[in-house]
């Protein structure tokens, strides 16, 4: 929905001495989807990130989708080397980065060819004409220039010589031409900032900070940024700019910041350690897309965080488990391939019954697979990927901001029940971002635990001793005894323990008891009941026949699809699982209320498999393994085909 008014661009002063021309037309929009695309060396992720930060500071709701090559530096100008950043922002609450861009900024022919199929008719396309040389076009299969052969007639194309305009703006900077050309992404950012009335002060401050040791580079980037803004203001090709009002009604009162999933998860781990009054220890080996957590936590030594970059995945989790034994809140981070390598030590943590967070940021597989693309295909590995009966709780965040709360919840379970816990995020959440309300300290749970301090059992002869496997009657957790505490010496290791004493035991009956006890501990974890979003309920009875249930990062696309169906008069219920082991106690009852259960997943049906096996329901899978998140329209169509009431 749009309306049109005429007014000057709000809050933007004339830059670089330019005289302001008569005000251009301003069109008000309720939302827009922009995609920046270029070579992996063109700075598209930085450009998108800066546009996102200014959009967040302006007060819009937003959601982002960074998408970049797996190679550190793919061949320049090729389709595999295209990097993109999509941002959806609005004056109301939104749930996804958007199905299709309204605006594409294409820095070269490869970026145009890789993304043009995603655009709807009428979309705006801003192309860097300087890069459309014969050689560059031939490299990606263009026999003729798409800017001249009529193939782009369905779109509003803006040919802009971004490179040469940037070089011209920096002719007095003293930079070599090659160095000046690198600032063309800032020229593009300035142009888009003018088009959508984004604030500029934050970006200029960011550039001065980022290049503080190279002030000439900082000023060159700022000059290019301002030149792009002025170009939009003065050129005849851009006759309209756009306003998207702040989404004030979408946010509860509080202080907000833009945050990515990995950053939120990192902050959640630090907050959990503070609420538990325990040092945080991270044993990690770098792996995409989890490495950012290691990078971030290494910055927080002032909060008692210790980070260890190990030589491999096995050493990383071994160090983390040792830290757990020593009384720390211990974490290891990885992705799917690393989970496979860590599986034996996870089993050891199950046997030792020590708190350990295994943070797995899922990516496309198998093997090396698609390192920079997203997937949800590690659920069954987290559930069953160990030898023996080795149950582990599983928690999955739903959104980028929810990674903060999910990290705290995973820590709560690990500490209270003395167990390793899987925290399953994925690449879409890890790299995507959204507004996050910074919580007050008193809103966070108290996670403090009591270490064992002395004997806890009296023998028949009256002697008081310490039994390392004497359990809390409510949680079945064993005592946490810090090594070095006098009188609390006990055995550790992977061989089966005797109930209570913790001595090595090969007794069949004892092994049966310990296996069943460890399973009962996980089954008995206190998790909230599943909440169902179903406006069709009347007097406690649902009138919708179809329930759509998901987990993890499918929340946004599913919720957006459900909104579309309901807006069209359809009746459909939605539920989303945070706890995947154990399931909420009311899950079976919820599933039985509905005639049809649809389970969208970015795998081949792993949650659906678990629901069918445990609850004997005809859970219908809708699956995608493209390395990209679902589109809302695609899901809405699939749900309607499954029989949502209209």
mmCIF file of N, CA and C in Angstrom, residues 142 170 315 365 472 621 639:
data_model
loop_
_atom_site.group_PDB
_atom_site.id
_atom_site.type_symbol
_atom_site.label_atom_id
_atom_site.label_comp_id
_atom_site.label_asym_id
_atom_site.label_seq_id
_atom_site.Cartn_x
_atom_site.Cartn_y
_atom_site.Cartn_z
ATOM 1 N N UNK A 142 26.298 -14.029 -21.209
ATOM 2 C CA UNK A 142 25.493 -13.046 -21.939
ATOM 3 C C UNK A 142 26.085 -12.877 -23.344
ATOM 4 N N UNK A 170 36.509 10.897 -6.109
ATOM 5 C CA UNK A 170 37.727 10.762 -5.308
ATOM 6 C C UNK A 170 38.973 11.215 -6.052
ATOM 7 N N UNK A 315 39.591 -32.028 20.281
ATOM 8 C CA UNK A 315 40.287 -31.328 21.367
ATOM 9 C C UNK A 315 39.417 -30.225 21.949
ATOM 10 N N UNK A 365 24.634 -30.080 4.103
ATOM 11 C CA UNK A 365 25.509 -31.247 4.070
ATOM 12 C C UNK A 365 25.025 -32.207 3.010
ATOM 13 N N UNK A 472 19.424 -35.921 43.008
ATOM 14 C CA UNK A 472 18.335 -35.068 43.472
ATOM 15 C C UNK A 472 17.020 -35.759 43.125
ATOM 16 N N UNK A 621 4.968 -34.040 5.655
ATOM 17 C CA UNK A 621 6.170 -33.239 5.464
ATOM 18 C C UNK A 621 6.039 -32.321 4.261
ATOM 19 N N UNK A 639 0.538 -25.173 2.137
ATOM 20 C CA UNK A 639 -0.404 -25.421 3.230
ATOM 21 C C UNK A 639 -1.833 -25.477 2.700
#
